[in-house]
Short mmCIF file of C-alpha atoms and ligand atoms in Angstrom, two decimals:
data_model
loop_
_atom_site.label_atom_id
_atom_site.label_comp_id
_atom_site.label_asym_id
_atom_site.label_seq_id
_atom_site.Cartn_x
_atom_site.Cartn_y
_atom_site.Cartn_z
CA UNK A 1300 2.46 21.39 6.29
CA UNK A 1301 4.17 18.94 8.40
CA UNK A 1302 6.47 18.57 10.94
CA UNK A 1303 8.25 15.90 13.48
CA UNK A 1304 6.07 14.99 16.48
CA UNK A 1305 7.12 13.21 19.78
CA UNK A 1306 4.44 10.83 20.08
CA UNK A 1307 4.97 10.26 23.53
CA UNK A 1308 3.56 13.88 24.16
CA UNK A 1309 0.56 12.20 22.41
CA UNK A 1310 0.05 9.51 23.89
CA UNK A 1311 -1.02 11.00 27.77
CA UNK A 1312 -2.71 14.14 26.53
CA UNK A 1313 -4.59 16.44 29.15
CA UNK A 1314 -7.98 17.53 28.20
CA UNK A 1315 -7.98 21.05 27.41
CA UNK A 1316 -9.44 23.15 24.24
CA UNK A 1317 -8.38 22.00 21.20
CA UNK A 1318 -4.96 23.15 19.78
CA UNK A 1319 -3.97 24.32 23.27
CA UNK A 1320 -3.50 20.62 24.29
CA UNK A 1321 -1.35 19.88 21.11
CA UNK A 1322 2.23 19.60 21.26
CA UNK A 1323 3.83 22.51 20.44
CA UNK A 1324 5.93 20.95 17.17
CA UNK A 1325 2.45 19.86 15.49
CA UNK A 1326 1.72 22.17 12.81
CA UNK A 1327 -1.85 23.50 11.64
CA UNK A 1328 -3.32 25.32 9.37
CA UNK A 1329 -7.35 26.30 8.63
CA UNK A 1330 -9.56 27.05 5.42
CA UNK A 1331 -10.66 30.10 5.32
CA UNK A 1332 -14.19 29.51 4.18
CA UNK A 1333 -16.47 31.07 6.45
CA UNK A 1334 -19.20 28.30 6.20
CA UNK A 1335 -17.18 24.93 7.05
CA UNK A 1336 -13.99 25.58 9.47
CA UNK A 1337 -11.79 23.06 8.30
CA UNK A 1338 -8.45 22.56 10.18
CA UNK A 1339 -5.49 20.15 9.04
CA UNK A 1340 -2.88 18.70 11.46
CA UNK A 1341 -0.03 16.44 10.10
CA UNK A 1342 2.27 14.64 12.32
CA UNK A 1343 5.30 12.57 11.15
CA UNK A 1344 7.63 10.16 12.65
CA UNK A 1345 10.78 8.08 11.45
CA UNK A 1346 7.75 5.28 9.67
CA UNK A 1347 4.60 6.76 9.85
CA UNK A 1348 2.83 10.08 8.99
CA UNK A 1349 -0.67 10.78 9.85
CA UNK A 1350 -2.77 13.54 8.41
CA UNK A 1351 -5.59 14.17 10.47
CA UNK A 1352 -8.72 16.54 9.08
CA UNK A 1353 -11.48 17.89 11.08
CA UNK A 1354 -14.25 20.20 10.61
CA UNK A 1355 -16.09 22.51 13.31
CA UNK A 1356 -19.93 21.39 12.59
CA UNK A 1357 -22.66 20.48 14.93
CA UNK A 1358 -23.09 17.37 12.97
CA UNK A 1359 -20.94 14.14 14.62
CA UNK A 1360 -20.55 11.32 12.15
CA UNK A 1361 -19.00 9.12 12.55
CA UNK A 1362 -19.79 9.49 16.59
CA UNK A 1363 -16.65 10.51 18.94
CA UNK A 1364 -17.02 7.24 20.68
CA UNK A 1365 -17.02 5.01 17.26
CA UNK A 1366 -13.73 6.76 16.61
CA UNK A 1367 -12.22 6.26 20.28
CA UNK A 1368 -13.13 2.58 19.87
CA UNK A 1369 -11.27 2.37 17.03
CA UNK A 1370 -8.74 4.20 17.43
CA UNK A 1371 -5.19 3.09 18.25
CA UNK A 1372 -3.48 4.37 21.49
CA UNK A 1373 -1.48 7.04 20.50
CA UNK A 1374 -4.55 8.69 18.53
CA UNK A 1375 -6.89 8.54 21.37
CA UNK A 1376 -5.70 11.06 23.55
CA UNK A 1377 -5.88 13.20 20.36
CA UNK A 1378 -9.64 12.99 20.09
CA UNK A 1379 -10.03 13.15 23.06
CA UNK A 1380 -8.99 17.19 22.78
CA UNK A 1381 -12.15 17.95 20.17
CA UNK A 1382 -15.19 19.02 21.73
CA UNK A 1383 -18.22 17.36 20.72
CA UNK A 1384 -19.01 19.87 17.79
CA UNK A 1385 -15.75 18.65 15.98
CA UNK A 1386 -16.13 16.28 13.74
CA UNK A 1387 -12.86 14.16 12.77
CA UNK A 1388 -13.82 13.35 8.90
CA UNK A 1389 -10.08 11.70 8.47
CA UNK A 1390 -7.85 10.60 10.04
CA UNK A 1391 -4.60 8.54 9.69
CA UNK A 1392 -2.66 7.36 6.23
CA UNK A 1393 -3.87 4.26 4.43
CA UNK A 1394 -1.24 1.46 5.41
CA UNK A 1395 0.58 0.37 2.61
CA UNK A 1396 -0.96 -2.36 0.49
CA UNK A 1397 0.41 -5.82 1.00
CA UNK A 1398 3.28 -7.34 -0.86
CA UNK A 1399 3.41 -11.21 -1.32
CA UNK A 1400 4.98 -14.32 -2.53
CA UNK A 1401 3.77 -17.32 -3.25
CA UNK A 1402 6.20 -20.49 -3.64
CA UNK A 1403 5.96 -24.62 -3.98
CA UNK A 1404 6.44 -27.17 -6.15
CA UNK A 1405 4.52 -27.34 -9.98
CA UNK A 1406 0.90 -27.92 -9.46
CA UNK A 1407 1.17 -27.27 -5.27
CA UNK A 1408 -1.84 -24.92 -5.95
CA UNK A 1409 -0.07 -21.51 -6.62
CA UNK A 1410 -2.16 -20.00 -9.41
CA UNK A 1411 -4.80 -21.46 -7.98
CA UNK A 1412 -5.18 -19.72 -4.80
CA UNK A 1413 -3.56 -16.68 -6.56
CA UNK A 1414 -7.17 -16.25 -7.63
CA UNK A 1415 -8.72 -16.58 -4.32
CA UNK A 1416 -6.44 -14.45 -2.87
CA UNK A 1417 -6.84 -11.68 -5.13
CA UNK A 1418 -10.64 -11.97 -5.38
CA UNK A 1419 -10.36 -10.71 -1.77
CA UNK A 1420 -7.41 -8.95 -1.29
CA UNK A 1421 -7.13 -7.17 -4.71
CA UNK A 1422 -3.50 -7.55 -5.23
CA UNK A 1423 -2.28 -7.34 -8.64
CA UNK A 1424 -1.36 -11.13 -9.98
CA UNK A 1425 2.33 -11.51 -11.73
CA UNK A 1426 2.82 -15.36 -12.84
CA UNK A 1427 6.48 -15.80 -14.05
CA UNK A 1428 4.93 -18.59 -15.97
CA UNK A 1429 1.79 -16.61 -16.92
CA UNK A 1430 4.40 -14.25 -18.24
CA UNK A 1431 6.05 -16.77 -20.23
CA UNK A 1432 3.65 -18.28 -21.81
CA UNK A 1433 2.44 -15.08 -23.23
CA UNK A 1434 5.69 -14.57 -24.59
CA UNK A 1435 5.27 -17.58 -26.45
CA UNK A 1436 1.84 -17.14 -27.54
CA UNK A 1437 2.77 -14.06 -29.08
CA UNK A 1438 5.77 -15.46 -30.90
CA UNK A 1439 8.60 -13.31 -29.91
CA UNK A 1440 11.88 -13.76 -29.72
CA UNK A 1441 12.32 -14.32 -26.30
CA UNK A 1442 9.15 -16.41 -26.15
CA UNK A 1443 10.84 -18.79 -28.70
CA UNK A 1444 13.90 -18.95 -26.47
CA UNK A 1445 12.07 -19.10 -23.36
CA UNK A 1446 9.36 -22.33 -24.86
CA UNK A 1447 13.09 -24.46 -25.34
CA UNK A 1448 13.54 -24.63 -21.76
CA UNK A 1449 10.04 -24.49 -20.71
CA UNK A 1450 9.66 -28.22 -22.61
CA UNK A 1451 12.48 -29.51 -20.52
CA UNK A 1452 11.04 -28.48 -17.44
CA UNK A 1453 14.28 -26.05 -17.01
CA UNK A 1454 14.40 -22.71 -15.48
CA UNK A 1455 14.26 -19.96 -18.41
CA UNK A 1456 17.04 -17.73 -17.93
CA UNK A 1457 17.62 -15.00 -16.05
CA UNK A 1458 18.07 -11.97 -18.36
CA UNK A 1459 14.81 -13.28 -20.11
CA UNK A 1460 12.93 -13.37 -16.67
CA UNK A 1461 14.11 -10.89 -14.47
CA UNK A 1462 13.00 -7.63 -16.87
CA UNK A 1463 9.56 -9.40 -17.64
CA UNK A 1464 9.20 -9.68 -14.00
CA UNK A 1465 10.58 -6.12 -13.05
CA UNK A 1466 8.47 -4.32 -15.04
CA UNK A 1467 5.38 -5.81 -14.38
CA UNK A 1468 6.04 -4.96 -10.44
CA UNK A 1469 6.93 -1.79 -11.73
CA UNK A 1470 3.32 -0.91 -13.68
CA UNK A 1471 1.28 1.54 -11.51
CA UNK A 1472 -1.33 -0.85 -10.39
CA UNK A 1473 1.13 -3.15 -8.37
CA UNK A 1474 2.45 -0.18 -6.84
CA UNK A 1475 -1.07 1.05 -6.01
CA UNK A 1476 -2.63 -1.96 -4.87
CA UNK A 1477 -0.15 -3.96 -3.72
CA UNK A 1478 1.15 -7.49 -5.82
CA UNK A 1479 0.43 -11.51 -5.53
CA UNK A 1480 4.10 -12.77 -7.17
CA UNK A 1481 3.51 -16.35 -8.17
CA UNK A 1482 6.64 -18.58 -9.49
CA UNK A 1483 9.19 -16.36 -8.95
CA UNK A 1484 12.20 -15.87 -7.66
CA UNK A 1485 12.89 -19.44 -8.17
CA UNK A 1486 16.81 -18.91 -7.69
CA UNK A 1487 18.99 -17.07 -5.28
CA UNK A 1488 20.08 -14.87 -8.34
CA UNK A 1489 16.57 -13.90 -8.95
CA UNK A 1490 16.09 -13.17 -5.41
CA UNK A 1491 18.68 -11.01 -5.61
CA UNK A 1492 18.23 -9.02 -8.71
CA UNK A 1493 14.39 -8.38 -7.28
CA UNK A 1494 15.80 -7.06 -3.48
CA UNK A 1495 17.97 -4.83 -5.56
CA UNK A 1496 15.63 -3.19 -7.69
CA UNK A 1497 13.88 -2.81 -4.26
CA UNK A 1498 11.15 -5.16 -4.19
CA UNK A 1499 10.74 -6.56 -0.66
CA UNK A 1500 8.04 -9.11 0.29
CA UNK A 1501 6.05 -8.76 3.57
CA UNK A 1502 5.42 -12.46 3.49
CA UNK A 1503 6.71 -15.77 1.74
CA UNK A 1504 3.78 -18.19 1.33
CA UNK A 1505 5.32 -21.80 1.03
CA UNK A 1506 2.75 -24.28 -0.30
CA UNK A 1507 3.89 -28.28 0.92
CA UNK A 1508 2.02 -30.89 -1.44
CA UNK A 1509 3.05 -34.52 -1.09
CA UNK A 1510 5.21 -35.14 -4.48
CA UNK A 1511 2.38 -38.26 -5.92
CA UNK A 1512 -0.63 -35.66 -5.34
CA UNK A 1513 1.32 -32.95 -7.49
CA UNK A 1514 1.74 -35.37 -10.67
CA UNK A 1515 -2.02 -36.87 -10.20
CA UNK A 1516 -2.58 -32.13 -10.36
CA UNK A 1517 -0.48 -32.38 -13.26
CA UNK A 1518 -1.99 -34.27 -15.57
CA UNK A 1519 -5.90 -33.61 -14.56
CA UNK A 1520 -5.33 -29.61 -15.03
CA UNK A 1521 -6.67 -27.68 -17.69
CA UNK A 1522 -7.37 -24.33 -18.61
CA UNK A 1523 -10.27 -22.14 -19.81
CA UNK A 1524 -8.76 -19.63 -22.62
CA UNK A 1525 -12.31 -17.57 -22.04
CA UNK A 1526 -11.52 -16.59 -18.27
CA UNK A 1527 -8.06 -17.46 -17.59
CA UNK A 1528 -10.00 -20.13 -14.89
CA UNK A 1529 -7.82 -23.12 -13.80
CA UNK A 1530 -9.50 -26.28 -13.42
CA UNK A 1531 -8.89 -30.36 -12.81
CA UNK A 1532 -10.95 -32.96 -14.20
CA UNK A 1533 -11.65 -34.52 -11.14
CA UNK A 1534 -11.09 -32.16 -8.03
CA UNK A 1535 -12.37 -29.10 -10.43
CA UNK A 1536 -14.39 -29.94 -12.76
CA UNK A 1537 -15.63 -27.41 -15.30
CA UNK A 1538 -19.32 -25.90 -13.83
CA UNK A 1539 -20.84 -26.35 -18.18
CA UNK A 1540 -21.23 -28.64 -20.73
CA UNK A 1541 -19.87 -25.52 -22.71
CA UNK A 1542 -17.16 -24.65 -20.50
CA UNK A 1543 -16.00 -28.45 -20.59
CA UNK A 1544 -15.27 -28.32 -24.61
CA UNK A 1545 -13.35 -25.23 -24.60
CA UNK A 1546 -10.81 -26.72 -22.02
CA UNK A 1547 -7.20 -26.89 -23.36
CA UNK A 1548 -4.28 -28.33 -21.54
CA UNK A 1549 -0.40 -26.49 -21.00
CA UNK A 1550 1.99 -27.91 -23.24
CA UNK A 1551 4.13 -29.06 -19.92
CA UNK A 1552 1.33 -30.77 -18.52
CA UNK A 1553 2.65 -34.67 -18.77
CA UNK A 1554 3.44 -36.72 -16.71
CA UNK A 1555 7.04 -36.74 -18.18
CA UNK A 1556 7.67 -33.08 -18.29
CA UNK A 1557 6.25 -32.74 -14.57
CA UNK A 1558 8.62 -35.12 -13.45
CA UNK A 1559 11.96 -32.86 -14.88
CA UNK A 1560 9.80 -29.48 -13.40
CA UNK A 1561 10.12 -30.90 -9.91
CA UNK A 1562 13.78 -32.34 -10.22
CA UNK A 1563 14.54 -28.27 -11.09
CA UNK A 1564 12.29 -27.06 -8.15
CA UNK A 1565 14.32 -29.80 -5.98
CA UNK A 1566 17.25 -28.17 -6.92
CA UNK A 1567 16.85 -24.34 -6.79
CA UNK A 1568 14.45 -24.29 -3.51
CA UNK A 1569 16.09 -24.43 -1.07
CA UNK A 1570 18.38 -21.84 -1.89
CA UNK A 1571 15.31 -19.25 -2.68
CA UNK A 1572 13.55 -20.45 0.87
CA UNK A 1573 16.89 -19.27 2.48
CA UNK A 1574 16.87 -15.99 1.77
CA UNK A 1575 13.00 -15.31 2.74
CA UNK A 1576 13.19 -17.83 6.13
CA UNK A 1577 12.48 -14.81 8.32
CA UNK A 1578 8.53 -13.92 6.53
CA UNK A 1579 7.78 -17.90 5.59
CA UNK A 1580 4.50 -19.38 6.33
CA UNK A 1581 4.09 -23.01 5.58
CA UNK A 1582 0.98 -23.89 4.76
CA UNK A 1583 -0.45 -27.48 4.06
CA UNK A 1584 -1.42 -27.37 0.37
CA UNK A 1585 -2.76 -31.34 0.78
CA UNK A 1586 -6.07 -30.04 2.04
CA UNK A 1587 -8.94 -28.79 -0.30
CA UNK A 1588 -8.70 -25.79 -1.86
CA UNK A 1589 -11.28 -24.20 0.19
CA UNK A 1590 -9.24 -25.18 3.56
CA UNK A 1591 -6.05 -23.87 2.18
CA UNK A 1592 -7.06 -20.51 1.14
CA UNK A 1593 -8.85 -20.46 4.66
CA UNK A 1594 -5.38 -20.52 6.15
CA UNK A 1595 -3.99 -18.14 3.75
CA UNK A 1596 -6.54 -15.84 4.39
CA UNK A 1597 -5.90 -15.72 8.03
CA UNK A 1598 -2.89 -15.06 8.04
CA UNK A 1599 -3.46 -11.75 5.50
CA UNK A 1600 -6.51 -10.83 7.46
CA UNK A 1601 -3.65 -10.70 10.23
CA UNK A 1602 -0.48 -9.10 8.87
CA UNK A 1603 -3.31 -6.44 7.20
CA UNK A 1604 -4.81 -5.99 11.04
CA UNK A 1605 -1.23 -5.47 12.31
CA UNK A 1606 -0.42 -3.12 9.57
CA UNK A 1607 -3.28 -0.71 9.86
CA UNK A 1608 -2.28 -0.60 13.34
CA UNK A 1609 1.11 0.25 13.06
CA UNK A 1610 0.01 2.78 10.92
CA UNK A 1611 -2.53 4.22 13.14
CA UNK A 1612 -5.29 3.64 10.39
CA UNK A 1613 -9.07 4.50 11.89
CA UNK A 1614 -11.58 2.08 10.02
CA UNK A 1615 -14.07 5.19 10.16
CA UNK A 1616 -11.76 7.07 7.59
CA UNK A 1617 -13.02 4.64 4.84
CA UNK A 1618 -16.51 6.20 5.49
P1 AP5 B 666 4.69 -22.22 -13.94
O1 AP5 B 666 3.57 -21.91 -14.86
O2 AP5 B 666 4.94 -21.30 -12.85
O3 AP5 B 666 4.48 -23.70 -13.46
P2 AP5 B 666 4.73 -24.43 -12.06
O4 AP5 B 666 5.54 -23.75 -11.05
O5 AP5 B 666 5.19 -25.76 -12.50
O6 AP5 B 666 3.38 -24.36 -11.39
P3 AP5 B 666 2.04 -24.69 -12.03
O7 AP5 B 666 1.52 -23.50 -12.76
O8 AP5 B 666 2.17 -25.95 -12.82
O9 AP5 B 666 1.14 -25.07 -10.80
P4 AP5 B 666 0.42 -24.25 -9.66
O10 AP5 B 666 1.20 -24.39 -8.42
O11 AP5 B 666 0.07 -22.87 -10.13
O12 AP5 B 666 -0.88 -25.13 -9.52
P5 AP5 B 666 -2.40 -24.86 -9.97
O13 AP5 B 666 -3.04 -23.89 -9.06
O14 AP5 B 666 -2.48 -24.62 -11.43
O15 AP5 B 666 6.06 -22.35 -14.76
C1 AP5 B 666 6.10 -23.08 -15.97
C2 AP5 B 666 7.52 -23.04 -16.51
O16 AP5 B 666 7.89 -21.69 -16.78
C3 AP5 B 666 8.60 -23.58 -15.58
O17 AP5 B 666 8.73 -24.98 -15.67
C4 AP5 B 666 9.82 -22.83 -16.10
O18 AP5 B 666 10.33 -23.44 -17.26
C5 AP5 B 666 9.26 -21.46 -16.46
N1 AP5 B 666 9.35 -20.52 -15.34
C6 AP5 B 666 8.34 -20.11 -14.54
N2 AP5 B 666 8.77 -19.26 -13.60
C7 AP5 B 666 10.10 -19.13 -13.80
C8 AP5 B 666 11.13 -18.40 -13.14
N3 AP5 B 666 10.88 -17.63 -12.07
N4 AP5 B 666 12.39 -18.50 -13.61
C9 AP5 B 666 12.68 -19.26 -14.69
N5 AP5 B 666 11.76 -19.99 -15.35
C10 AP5 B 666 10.47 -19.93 -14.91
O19 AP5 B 666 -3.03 -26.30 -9.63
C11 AP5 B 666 -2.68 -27.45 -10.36
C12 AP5 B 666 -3.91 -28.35 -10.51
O20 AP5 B 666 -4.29 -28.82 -9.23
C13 AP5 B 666 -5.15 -27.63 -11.08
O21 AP5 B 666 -5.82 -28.50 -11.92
C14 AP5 B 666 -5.99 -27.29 -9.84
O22 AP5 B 666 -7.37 -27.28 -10.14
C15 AP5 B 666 -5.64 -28.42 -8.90
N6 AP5 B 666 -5.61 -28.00 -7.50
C16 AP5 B 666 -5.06 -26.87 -6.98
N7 AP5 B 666 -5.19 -26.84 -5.65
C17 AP5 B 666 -5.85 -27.98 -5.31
C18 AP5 B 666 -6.26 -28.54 -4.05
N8 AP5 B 666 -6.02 -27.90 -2.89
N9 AP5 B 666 -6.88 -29.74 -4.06
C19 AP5 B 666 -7.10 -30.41 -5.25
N10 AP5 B 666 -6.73 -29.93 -6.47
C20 AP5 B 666 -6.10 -28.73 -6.48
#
C-alpha cells in the first residue's frame, strides 16, 4: 500500500503514540501473526518513496538513538513517534546505484582506473573498445569491419557501436548495480543515440594527461590474456616472472597508430564534453595511479553520500 505524503507534516512531528502522530494520508497495514506484530508504512513523493518496517518486540537493535543519528531530517521526527519497544528493522529505499562515464585521450588511464573503481564501487564495466576487440577476436562480421578502422586509429561507426553499447547497458546487472562506461560516447551522435534510449550519466569523469606522457603509456602497455589486468613495462610492471611471459600487446599500440587515435580524439572531444559540461569533473590523470583514483574516489564517496541522503537511506537498514 502506498500513498502521497506531505513531508512537511513529517518533518515537525509531535510526540504522541504511534500511528496517532502520523499524517493522516500515510497508509498502514499489520501482519496478522500473533507472535511478531509487524506494521508497514510507505510514503511517496514526486522522487522518492520510502518503505518503512517495524516490529513491536522488546528487543531494540539497532538502538533508537543509532537510528536518530543517522537518520536524515525528515525521518527523525518519524522515529521519534515509536516507543522504545518498537524496533525499526527497515527503513528507507536503497538509492539508486551510480551511473558513470569515464572520458580522455588513448592511454589517459581509463581502463585503468575502471578497475579500481569497480573493485570498490561494483559498477558493471562496458569498454567500447573492450567491446570491439571481442568482436574481432571472435571473427564476426562486424568485428572484421570494425578492426579496418580500429588500425587507422578511426572511430568505428556508429550503427556498429551504438547496439553493442546499448545492450550491454541494457543486461540486468548494469541496471542492478549501476555501470562504469569507458570510451564511449566519443561523438555528439553517440551521445545522443545513448540520452535517447534513456541512459543518463550522474557524472562525466574527464581524465587530462599531457599528450608526450600518453604516447610514452602507449607503447609500454600490455595486457595479461589470464586476468584481463592492464599493465606498463615501466610504471606497471608485471608482479611474476610467469605473468611477465604471458604479456601480449594491442594491435594499436605503436607509436604510429597512437598518434592518428589522438588526432580523432582531438577532433570529436570537444563536441562530446559539450553536451555533459554540467556533471564534468576534471581530474589530473599526470599523477600516479594511486593519487588519481584517490580523487576519483572522493568524489563517488561524495555524490554516493549525497544520494543516500536525498533518498532518505538509514545506514542501519543494511544490517
Ligand atoms: P580504446 O580501447 O577505448 O582505446 P583508447 O581510448 O585509445 O584508450 P586506451 O584503452 O588506449 O587507454 P586507457 O585510457 O584505457 O589507458 P590504460 O588504463 O590502458 O579504443 C580502441 C579503438 O576502438 C579506438 O581507437 C576506436 O577505433 C575504437 N573505439 C573505441 N570506442 C569507440 C567508440 N565509442 N566509437 C567508435 N570507435 C570506438 O593505460 C595506458 C597505459 O598507461 C597502461 O600501460 C597503464 O598501466 C599506464 N597507466 C595508466 N595510468 C597511469 C598512471 N596514472 N601513471 C602511469 N602509468 C599509467
Amino acid at each position: 500500500m502506498a500513498c502521497i505524503v506531505n513531508f512537511s507534516a513529517i518533518t515537525q512531528p509531535k510526540p504522541q503514540p504511534c500511528f496517532a502522530s502520523l499524517p493522516a494520508s500515510t497508509s498502514s497495514h499489520r501482519s496478522n501473526s500473533p507472535k511478531l506484530q509487524t506494521s508497514y508504512l510507505s510514503f511517496a513523493s514526486n522522487n522518492s518513496r520510502i518503505s518503512l518496517r517495524y516490529d513491536r518486540t522488546l528487543a531494540v537493535s539497532p538502538p533508537r538513538e543509532t537510528l536518530l543519528s543517522k537518520a536524515p531530517n525528515f525521518m527523525v521526527g518519524l522515529i521519534s513517534c515509536f516507543s522504545d519497544h518498537e524496533q525499526i528493522v527497515a527503513a528507507a529505499k536503497k538509492p539508486e546505484p551510480l551511473k558513470i562515464m569515464i572520458s580522455g585521450a588513448p592511454a589517459s588511464g581509463k581502463g585503468t582506473q575502471c578497475e579500481l573503481i569497480t573493485q570498490k564501487y561494483g559498477l558493471v564495466h562496458v569498454a567500447a573498445g573492450d567491446l570491439l576487440r571481442a568482436e574481432v577476436a571472435a571473427g564476426s562480421e562486424n568485428g572484421r569491419r570494425a578492426k579496418q578502422f580500429m588500425e587507422k586509429g578511426q572511430l568505428v561507426p556508429d550503427e556498429i557501436v551504438v547496439m553493442m553499447v546499448k545492450e550491454r547497458l541494457l543486461r540486468p546487472d548494469a541496471h542492478k548495480n549501476g555501470w562504469l562506461l569507458d570510451g564511449y560516447p566519443r561523438s555528439s551522435s553517440q551521445a545522443t543515440a545513448l540520452k535517447e534510449f534513456g541512459f543518463e550519466p550522474d557524472l562525466f569523469i574527464l581524465l587530462d594527461v599531457a599528450e608526450d606522457t600518453l604516447v610514452e603509456r602507449v607503447v609500454g602497455r600490455r595486457l595479461d590474456p589470464v586476468t584481463g589486468k592492464i599493465y606498463h613495462l615501466k610504471y606497471s610492471p608485471p608482479e611474476t616472472e610467469e605473468i611477465a611471459a604471458r604479456l601480449t600487446q594491442r594491435f594499436d599500440d605503436t607509436e604510429e597508430k597512437v598518434k592518428l587515435r589522438l588526432c580523432t580524439h582531438h577532433q570529436n572531444v570537444e563536441a562530446v564534453l559539450s553536451m555533459y559540461k554540467d556533471i564534468t569533473v576534471k581530474v589530473n590523470g599526470n599523477l600516479s595511479k594511486n593519487d588519481v583514483f584517490a580523487k576519483i574516489d572522493s568524489v563517488l564517496d561524495e555524490l554516493l553520500e549525497q544520494r543516500k541522503a536525498g533518498s532518505g537511506y538509514l545506514e542501519a537498514n543494511k544490517a
